[in-house]
Coordinates of N, CA and C in Angstrom, one line a residue:
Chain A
X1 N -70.7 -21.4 22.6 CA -69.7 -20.4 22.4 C -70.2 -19.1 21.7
X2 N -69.6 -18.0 22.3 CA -70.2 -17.0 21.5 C -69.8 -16.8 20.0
X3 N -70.2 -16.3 19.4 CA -69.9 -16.4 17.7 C -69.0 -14.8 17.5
X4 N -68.6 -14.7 16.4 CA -68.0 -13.5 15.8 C -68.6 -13.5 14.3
X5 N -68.6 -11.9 13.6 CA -68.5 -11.9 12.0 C -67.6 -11.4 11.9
X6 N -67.3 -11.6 10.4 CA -66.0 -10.8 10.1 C -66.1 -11.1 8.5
X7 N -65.7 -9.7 7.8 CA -65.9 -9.8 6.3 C -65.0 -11.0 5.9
X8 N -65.4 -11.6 4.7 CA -64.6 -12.6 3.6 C -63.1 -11.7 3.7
X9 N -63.6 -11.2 3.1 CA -62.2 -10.2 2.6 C -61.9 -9.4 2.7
X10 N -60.8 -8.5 2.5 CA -60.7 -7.1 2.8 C -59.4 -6.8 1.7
X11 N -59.2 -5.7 0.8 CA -57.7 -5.3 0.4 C -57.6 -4.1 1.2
X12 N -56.0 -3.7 1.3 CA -55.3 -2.9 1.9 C -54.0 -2.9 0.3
X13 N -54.0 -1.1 0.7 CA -52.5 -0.8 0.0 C -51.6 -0.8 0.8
X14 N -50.3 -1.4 0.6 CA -49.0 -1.3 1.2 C -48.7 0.0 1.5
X15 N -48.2 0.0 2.9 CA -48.0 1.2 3.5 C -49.0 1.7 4.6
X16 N -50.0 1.2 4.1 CA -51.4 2.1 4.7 C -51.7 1.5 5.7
X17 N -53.0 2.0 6.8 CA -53.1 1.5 7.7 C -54.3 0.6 7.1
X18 N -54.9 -0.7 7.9 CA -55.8 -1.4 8.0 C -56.6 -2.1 9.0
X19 N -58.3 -1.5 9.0 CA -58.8 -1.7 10.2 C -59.7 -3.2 9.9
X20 N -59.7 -3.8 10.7 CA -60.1 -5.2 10.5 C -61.3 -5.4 11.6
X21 N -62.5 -4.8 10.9 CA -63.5 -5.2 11.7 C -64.1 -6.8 12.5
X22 N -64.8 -6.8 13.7 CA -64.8 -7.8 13.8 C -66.6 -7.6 14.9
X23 N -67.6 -8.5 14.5 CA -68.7 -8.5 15.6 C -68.7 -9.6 16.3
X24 N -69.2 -9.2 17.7 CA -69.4 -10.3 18.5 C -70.6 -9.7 19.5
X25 N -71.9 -9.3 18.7 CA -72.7 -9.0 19.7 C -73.4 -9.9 20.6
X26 N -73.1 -11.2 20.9 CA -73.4 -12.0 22.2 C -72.3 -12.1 23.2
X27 N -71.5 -11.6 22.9 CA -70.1 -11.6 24.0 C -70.5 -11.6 25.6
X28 N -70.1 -12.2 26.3 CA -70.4 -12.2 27.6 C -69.6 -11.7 28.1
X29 N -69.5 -10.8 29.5 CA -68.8 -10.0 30.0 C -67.1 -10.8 30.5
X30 N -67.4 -12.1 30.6 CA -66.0 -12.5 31.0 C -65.1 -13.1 29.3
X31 N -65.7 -13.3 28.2 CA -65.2 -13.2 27.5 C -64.1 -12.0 26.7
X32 N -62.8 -12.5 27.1 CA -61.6 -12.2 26.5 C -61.5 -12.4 24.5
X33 N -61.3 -11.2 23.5 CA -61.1 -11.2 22.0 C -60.0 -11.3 21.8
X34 N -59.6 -12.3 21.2 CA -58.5 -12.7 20.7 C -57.9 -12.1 18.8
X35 N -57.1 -11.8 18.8 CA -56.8 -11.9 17.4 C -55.5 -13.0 16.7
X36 N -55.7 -13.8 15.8 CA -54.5 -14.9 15.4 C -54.7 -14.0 13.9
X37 N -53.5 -14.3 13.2 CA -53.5 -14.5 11.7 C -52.8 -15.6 11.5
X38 N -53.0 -16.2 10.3 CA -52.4 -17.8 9.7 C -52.1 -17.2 7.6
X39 N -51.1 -17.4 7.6 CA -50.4 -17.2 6.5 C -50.2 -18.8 5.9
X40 N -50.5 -18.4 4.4 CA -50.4 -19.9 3.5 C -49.2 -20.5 4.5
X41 N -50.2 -21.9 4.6 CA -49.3 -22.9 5.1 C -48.7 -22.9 6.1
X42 N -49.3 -22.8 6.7 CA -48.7 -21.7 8.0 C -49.5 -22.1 9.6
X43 N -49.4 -22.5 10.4 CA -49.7 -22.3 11.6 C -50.2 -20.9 12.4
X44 N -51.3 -20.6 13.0 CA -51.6 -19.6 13.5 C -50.6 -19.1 14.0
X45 N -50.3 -17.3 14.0 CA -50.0 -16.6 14.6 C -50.6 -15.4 15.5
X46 N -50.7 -15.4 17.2 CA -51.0 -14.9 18.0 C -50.7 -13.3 17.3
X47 N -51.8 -12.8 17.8 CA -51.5 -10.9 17.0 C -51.9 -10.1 18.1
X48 N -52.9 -10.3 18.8 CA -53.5 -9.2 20.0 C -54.7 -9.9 20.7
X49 N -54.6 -9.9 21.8 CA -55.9 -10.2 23.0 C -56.3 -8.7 23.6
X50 N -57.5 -8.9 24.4 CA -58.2 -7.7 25.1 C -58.9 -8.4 25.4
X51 N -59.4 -7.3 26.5 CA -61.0 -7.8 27.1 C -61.9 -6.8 27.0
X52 N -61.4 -5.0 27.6 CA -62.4 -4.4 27.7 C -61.7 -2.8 26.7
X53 N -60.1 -2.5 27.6 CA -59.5 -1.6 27.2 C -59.0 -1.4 26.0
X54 N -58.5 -0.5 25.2 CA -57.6 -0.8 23.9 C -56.7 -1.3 24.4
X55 N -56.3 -2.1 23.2 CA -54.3 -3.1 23.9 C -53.6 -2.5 22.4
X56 N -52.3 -2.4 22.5 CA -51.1 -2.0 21.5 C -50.1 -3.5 21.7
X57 N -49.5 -3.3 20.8 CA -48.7 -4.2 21.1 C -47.4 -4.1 19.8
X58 N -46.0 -4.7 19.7 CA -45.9 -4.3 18.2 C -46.0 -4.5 16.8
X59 N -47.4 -5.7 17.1 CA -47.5 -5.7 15.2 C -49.3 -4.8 15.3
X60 N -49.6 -4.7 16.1 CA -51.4 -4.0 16.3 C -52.1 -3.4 17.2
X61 N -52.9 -3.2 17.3 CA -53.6 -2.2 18.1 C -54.6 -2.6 17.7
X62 N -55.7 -3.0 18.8 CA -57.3 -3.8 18.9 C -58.1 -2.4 19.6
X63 N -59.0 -2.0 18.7 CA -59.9 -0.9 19.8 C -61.0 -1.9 20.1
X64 N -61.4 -1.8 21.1 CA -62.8 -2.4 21.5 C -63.9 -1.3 21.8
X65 N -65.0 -1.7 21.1 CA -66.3 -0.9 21.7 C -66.5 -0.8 23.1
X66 N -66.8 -0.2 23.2 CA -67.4 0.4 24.9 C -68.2 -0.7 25.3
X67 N -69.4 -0.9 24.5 CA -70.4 -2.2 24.4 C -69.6 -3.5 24.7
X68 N -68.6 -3.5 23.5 CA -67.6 -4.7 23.7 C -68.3 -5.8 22.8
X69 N -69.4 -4.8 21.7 CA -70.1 -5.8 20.8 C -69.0 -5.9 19.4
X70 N -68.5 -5.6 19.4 CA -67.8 -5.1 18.3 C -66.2 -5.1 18.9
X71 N -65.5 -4.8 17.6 CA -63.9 -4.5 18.1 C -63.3 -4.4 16.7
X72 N -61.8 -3.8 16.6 CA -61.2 -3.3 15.7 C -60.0 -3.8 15.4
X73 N -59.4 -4.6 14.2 CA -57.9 -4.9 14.6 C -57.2 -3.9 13.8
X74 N -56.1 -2.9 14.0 CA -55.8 -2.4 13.3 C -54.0 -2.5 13.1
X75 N -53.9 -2.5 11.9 CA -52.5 -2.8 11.7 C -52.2 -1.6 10.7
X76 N -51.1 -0.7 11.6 CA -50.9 1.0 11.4 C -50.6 0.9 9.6
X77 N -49.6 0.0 9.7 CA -48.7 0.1 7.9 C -48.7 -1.0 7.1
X78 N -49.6 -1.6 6.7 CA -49.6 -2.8 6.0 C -48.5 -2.8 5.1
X79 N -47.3 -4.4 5.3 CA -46.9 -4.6 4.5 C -47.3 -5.9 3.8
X80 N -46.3 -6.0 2.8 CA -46.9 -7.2 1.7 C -46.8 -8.9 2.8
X81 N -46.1 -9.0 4.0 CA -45.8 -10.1 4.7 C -47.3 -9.8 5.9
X82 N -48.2 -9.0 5.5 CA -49.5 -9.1 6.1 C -50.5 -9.7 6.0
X83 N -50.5 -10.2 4.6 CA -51.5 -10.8 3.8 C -51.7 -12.0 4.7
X84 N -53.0 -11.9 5.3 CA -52.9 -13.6 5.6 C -54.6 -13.6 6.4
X85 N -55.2 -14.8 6.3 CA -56.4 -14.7 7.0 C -56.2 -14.2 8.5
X86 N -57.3 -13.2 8.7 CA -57.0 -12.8 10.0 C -58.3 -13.6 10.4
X87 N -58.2 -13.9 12.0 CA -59.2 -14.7 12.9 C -59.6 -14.0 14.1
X88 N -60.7 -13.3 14.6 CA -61.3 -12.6 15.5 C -62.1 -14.1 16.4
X89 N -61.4 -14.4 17.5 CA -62.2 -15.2 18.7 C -62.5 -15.3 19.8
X90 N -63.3 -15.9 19.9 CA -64.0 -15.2 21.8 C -63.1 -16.4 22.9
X91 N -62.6 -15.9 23.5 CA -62.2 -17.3 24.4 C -63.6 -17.1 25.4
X92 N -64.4 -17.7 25.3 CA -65.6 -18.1 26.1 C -65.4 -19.4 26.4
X93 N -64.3 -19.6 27.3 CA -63.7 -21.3 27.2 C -64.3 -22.0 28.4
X94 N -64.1 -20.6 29.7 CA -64.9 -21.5 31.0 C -63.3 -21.8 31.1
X95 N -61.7 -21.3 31.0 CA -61.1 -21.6 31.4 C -60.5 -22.6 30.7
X96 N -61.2 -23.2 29.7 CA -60.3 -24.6 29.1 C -59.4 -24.2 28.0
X97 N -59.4 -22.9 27.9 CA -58.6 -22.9 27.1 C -59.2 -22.7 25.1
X98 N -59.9 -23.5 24.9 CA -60.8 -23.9 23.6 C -61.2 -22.7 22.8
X99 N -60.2 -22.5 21.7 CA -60.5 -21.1 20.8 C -61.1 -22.1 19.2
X100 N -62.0 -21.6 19.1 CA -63.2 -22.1 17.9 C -63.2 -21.2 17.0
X101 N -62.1 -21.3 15.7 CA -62.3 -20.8 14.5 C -63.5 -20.1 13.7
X102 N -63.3 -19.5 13.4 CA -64.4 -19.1 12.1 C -64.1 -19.0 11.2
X103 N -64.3 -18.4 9.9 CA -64.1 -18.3 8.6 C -62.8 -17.3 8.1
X104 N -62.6 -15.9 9.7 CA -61.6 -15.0 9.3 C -62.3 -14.1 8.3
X105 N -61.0 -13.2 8.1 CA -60.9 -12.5 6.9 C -59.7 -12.0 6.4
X106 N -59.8 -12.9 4.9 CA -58.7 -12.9 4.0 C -58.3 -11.2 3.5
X107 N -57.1 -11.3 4.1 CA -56.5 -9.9 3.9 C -55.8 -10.1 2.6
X108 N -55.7 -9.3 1.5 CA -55.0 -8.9 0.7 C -54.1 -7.5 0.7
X109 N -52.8 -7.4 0.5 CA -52.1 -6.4 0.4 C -51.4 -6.3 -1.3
X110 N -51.8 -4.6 -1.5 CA -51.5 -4.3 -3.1 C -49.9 -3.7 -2.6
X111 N -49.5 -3.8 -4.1 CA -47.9 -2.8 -3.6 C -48.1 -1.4 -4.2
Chain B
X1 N -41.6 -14.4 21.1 CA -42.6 -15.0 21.4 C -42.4 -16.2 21.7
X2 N -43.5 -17.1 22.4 CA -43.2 -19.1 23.2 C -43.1 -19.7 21.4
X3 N -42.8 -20.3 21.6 CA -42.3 -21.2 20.5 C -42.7 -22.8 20.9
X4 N -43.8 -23.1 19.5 CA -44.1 -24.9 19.3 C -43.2 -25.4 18.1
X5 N -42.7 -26.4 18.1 CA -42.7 -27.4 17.8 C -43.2 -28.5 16.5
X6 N -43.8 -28.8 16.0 CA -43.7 -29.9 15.1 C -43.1 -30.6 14.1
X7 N -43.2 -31.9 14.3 CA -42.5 -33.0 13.7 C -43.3 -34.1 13.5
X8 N -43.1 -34.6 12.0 CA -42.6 -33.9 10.7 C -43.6 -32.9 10.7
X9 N -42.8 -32.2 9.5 CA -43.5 -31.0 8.8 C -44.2 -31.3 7.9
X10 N -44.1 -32.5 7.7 CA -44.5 -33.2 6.2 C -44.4 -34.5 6.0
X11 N -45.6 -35.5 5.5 CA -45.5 -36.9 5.7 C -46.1 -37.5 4.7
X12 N -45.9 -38.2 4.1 CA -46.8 -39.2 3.0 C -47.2 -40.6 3.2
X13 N -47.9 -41.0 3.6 CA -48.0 -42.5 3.8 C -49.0 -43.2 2.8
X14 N -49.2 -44.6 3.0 CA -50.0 -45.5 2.2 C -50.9 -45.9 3.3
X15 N -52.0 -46.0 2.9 CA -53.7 -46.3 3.1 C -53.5 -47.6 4.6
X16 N -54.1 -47.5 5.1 CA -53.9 -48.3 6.6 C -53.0 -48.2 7.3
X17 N -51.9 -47.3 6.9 CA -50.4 -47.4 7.8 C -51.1 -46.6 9.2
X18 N -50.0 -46.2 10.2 CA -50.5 -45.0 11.2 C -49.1 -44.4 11.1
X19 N -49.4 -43.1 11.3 CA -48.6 -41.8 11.6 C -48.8 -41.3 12.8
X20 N -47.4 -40.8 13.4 CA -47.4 -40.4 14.5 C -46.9 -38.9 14.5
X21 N -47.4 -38.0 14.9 CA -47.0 -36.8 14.6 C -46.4 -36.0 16.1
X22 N -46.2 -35.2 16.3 CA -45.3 -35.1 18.0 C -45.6 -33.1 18.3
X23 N -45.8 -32.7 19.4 CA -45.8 -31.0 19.2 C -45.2 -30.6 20.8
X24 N -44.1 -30.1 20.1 CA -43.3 -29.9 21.6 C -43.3 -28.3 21.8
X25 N -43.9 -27.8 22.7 CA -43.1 -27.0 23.4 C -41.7 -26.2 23.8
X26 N -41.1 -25.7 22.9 CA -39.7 -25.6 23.6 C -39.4 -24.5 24.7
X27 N -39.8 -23.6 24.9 CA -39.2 -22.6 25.9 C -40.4 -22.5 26.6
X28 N -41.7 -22.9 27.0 CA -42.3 -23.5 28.2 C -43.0 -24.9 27.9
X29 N -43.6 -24.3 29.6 CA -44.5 -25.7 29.9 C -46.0 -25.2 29.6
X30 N -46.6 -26.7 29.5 CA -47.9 -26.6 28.4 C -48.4 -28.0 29.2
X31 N -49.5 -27.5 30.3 CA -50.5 -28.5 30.7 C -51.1 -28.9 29.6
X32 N -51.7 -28.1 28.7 CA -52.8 -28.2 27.7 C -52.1 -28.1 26.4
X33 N -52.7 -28.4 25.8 CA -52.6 -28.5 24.6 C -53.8 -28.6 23.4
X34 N -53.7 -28.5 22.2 CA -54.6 -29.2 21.0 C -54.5 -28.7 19.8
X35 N -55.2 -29.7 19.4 CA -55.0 -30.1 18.1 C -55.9 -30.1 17.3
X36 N -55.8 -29.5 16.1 CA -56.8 -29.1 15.2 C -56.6 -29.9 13.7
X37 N -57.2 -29.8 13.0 CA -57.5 -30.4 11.2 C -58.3 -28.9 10.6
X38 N -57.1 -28.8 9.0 CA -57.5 -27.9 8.8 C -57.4 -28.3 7.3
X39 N -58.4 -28.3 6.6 CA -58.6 -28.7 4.8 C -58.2 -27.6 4.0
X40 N -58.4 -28.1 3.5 CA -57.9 -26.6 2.2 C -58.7 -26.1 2.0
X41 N -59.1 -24.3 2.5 CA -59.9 -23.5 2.0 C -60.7 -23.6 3.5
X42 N -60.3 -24.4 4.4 CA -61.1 -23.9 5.2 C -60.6 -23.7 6.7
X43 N -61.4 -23.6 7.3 CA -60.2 -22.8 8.9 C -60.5 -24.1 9.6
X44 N -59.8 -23.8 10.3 CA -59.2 -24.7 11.5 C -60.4 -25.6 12.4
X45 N -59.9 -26.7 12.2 CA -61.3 -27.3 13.4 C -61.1 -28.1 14.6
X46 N -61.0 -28.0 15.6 CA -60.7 -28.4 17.2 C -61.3 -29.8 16.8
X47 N -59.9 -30.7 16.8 CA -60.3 -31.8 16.9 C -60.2 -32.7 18.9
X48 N -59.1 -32.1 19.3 CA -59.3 -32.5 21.0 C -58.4 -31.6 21.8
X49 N -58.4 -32.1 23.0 CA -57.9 -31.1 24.1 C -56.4 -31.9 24.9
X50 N -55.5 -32.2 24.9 CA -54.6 -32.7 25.3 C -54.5 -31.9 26.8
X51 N -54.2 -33.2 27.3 CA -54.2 -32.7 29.0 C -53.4 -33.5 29.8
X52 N -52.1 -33.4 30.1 CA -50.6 -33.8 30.2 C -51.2 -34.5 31.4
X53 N -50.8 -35.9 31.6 CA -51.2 -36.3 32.4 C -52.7 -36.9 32.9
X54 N -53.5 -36.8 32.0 CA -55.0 -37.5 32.0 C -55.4 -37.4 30.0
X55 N -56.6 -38.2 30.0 CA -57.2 -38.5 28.8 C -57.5 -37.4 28.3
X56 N -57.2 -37.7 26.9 CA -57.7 -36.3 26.5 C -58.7 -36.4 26.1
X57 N -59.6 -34.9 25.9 CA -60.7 -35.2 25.4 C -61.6 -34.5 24.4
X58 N -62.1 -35.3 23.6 CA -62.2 -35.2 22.0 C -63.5 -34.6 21.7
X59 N -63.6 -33.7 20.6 CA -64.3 -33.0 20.4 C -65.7 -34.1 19.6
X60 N -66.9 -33.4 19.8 CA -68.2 -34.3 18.8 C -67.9 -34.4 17.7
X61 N -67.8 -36.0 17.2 CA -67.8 -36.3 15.9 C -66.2 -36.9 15.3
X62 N -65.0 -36.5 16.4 CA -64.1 -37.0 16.2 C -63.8 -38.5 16.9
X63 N -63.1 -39.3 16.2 CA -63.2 -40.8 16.6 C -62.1 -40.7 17.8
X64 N -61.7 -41.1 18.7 CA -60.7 -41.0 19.7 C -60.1 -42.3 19.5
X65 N -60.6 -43.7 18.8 CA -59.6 -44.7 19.1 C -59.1 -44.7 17.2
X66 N -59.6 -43.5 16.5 CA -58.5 -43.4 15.3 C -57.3 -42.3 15.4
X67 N -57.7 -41.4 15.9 CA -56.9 -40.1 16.5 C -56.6 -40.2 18.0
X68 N -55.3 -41.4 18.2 CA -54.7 -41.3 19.7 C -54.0 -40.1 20.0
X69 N -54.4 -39.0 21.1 CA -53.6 -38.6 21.7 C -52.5 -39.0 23.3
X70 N -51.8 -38.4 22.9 CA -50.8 -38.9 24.3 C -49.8 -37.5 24.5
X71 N -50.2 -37.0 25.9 CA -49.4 -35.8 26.3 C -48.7 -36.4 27.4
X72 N -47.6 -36.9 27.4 CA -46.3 -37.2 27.7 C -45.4 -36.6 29.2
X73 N -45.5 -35.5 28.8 CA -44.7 -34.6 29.5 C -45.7 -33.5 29.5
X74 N -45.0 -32.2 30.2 CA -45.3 -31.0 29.8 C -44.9 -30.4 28.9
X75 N -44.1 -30.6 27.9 CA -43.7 -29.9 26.6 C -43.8 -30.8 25.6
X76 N -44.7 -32.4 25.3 CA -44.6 -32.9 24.6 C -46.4 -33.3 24.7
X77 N -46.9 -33.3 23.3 CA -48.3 -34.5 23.1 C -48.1 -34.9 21.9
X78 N -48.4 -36.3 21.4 CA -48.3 -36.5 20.2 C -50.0 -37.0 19.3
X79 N -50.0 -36.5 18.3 CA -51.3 -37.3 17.4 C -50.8 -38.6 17.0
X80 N -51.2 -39.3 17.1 CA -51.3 -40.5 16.2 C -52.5 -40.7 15.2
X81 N -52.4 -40.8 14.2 CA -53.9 -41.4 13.2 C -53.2 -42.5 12.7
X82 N -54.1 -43.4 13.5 CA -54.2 -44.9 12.8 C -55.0 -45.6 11.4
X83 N -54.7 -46.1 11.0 CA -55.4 -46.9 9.5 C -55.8 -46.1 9.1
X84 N -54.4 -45.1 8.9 CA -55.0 -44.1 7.6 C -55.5 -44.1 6.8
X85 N -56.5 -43.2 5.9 CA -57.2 -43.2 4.5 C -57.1 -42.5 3.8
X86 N -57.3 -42.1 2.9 CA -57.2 -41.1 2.1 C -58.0 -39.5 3.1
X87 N -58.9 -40.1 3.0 CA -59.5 -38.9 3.4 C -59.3 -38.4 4.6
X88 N -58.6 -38.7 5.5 CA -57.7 -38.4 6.6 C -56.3 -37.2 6.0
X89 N -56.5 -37.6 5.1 CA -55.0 -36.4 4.3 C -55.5 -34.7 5.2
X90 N -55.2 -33.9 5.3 CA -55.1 -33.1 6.0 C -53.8 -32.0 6.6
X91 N -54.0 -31.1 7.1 CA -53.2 -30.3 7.6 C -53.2 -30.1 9.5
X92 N -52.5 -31.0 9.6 CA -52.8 -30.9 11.1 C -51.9 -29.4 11.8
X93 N -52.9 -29.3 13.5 CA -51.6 -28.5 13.6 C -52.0 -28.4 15.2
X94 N -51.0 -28.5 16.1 CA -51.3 -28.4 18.0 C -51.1 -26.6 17.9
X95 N -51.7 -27.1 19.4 CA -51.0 -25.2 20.2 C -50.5 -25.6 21.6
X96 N -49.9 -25.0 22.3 CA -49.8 -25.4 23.5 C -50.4 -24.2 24.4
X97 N -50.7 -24.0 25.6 CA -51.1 -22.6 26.1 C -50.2 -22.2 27.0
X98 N -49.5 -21.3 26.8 CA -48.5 -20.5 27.9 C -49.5 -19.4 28.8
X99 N -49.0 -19.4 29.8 CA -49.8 -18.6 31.3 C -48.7 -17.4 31.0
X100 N -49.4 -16.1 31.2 CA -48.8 -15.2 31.5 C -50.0 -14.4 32.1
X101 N -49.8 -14.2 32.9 CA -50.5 -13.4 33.7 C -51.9 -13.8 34.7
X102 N -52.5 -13.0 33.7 CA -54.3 -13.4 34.4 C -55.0 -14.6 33.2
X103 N -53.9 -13.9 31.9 CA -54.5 -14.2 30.9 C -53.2 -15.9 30.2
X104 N -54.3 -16.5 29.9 CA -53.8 -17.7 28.6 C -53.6 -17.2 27.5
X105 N -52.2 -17.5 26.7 CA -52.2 -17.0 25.1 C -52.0 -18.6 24.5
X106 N -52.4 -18.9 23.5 CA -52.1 -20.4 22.7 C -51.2 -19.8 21.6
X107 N -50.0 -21.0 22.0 CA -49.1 -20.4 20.6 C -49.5 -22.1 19.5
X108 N -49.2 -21.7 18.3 CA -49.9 -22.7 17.7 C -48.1 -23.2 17.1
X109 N -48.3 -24.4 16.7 CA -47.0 -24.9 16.0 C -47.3 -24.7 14.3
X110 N -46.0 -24.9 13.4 CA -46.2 -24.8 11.9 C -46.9 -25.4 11.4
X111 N -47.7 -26.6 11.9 CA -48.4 -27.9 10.7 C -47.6 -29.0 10.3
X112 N -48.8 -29.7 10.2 CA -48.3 -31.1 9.8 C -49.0 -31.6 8.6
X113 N -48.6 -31.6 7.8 CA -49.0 -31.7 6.2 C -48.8 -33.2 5.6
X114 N -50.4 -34.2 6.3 CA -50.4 -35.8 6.0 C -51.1 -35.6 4.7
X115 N -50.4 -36.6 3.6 CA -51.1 -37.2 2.6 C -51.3 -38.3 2.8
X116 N -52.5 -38.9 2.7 CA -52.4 -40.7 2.5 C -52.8 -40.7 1.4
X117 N -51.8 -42.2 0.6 CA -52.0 -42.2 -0.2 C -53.1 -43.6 -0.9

């Protein structure tokens, strides 16, 4: 499966926007980026997919590199109900579906 | 958004018992499914692949006759962990995958929060 990085951590001030870097320079061309966040105790929450184009949606906006080595999650106005590890993943599933965790990146929001 | 399911939210048992935990689907259907273990402090790890209607099948390193799955229906799979241990304590948690389009989205359910004691 293809791998992703993605910082430990990141703070954001409330209100502000937040871009949530993410690499995946082995991505293969049929590989779809997924974005979840998971809040204490909490069950993943679906945030944004793409493949090649930017996607919007109403909690984000994912830019993708041209390359498609790289990608961006961005969340316009961080509030304090944002905080939560975010997860950048490759569905390189072959179809089965199988999204493979990584480490994330623990978002903190200041007020 | 599709909406999962889990039951209980929360469970405590004693050392050898088994628990049965359940992840339903409510407003679709879900060929697939799975189920992950997630410890404290660390992310989520694909324990197997529920497949409504045939065996499921389990990722390297997980035991499959301690962790029975059974996907039932199309909106239902359940974990079982048998002869629990301590070290089985864990945060479980399924997804099921809703079809929209070209594309699969997995919605994940709230967790299932086993202590053995």
């Amino acid at each position: 499966d293809a791998k992703t990085t993605q910082p430990n951590s990141m703070e954001s001030n409330e209100e502000e926007p937040v871009h949530l870097p993410c690499n995946h320079s082995t991505i293969s061309g049929t590989d779809y980026i997924h974005w979840y966040r998971q809040l204490p105790s909490q069950g993943p929450e679906y945030v944004i997919h793409g493949l090649t184009s930017n996607v919007n949606n109403r909690m984000a906006s994912l830019a993708i590199a041209e390359d498609r080595k790289s990608s961006t999650l961005i969340l316009h106005r961080a509030t304090l109900r944002d905080a939560a590890v975010y997860y950048c993943i490759l569905d390189g599933s072959g179809n089965t579906g199988k999204l493979i965790f990584g480490q994330g990146t623990t978002l903190q929001v200041k007020p | 958004g599709a909406v999962v399911s889990q039951h209980p939210s929360r469970v405590i048992c004693k050392s050898g018992t088994s628990v049965k935990i359940e992840c339903r689907s409510l407003d679709f259907q879900a060929t697939t499914m799975f189920w992950y273990r997630q410890f404290p402090k660390q992310s989520l790890m694909l324990m197997a692949t529920s497949n409504e209607g045939s065996k499921a099948t389990y990722e390297q390193g997980v035991e499959k006759d301690k962790f029975l799955i059974n996907h039932a229906s199309l909106t239902l799979s359940t974990l079982t962990v048998t002869s629990a241990h301590p070290e089985d304590s864990s945060f479980y948690i399924c997804s099921a995958i809703r079809l929209a389009g070209n594309t699969d989205t997995q919605y994940f359910g709230p967790g299932t929060r086993l202590t053995v004691l």
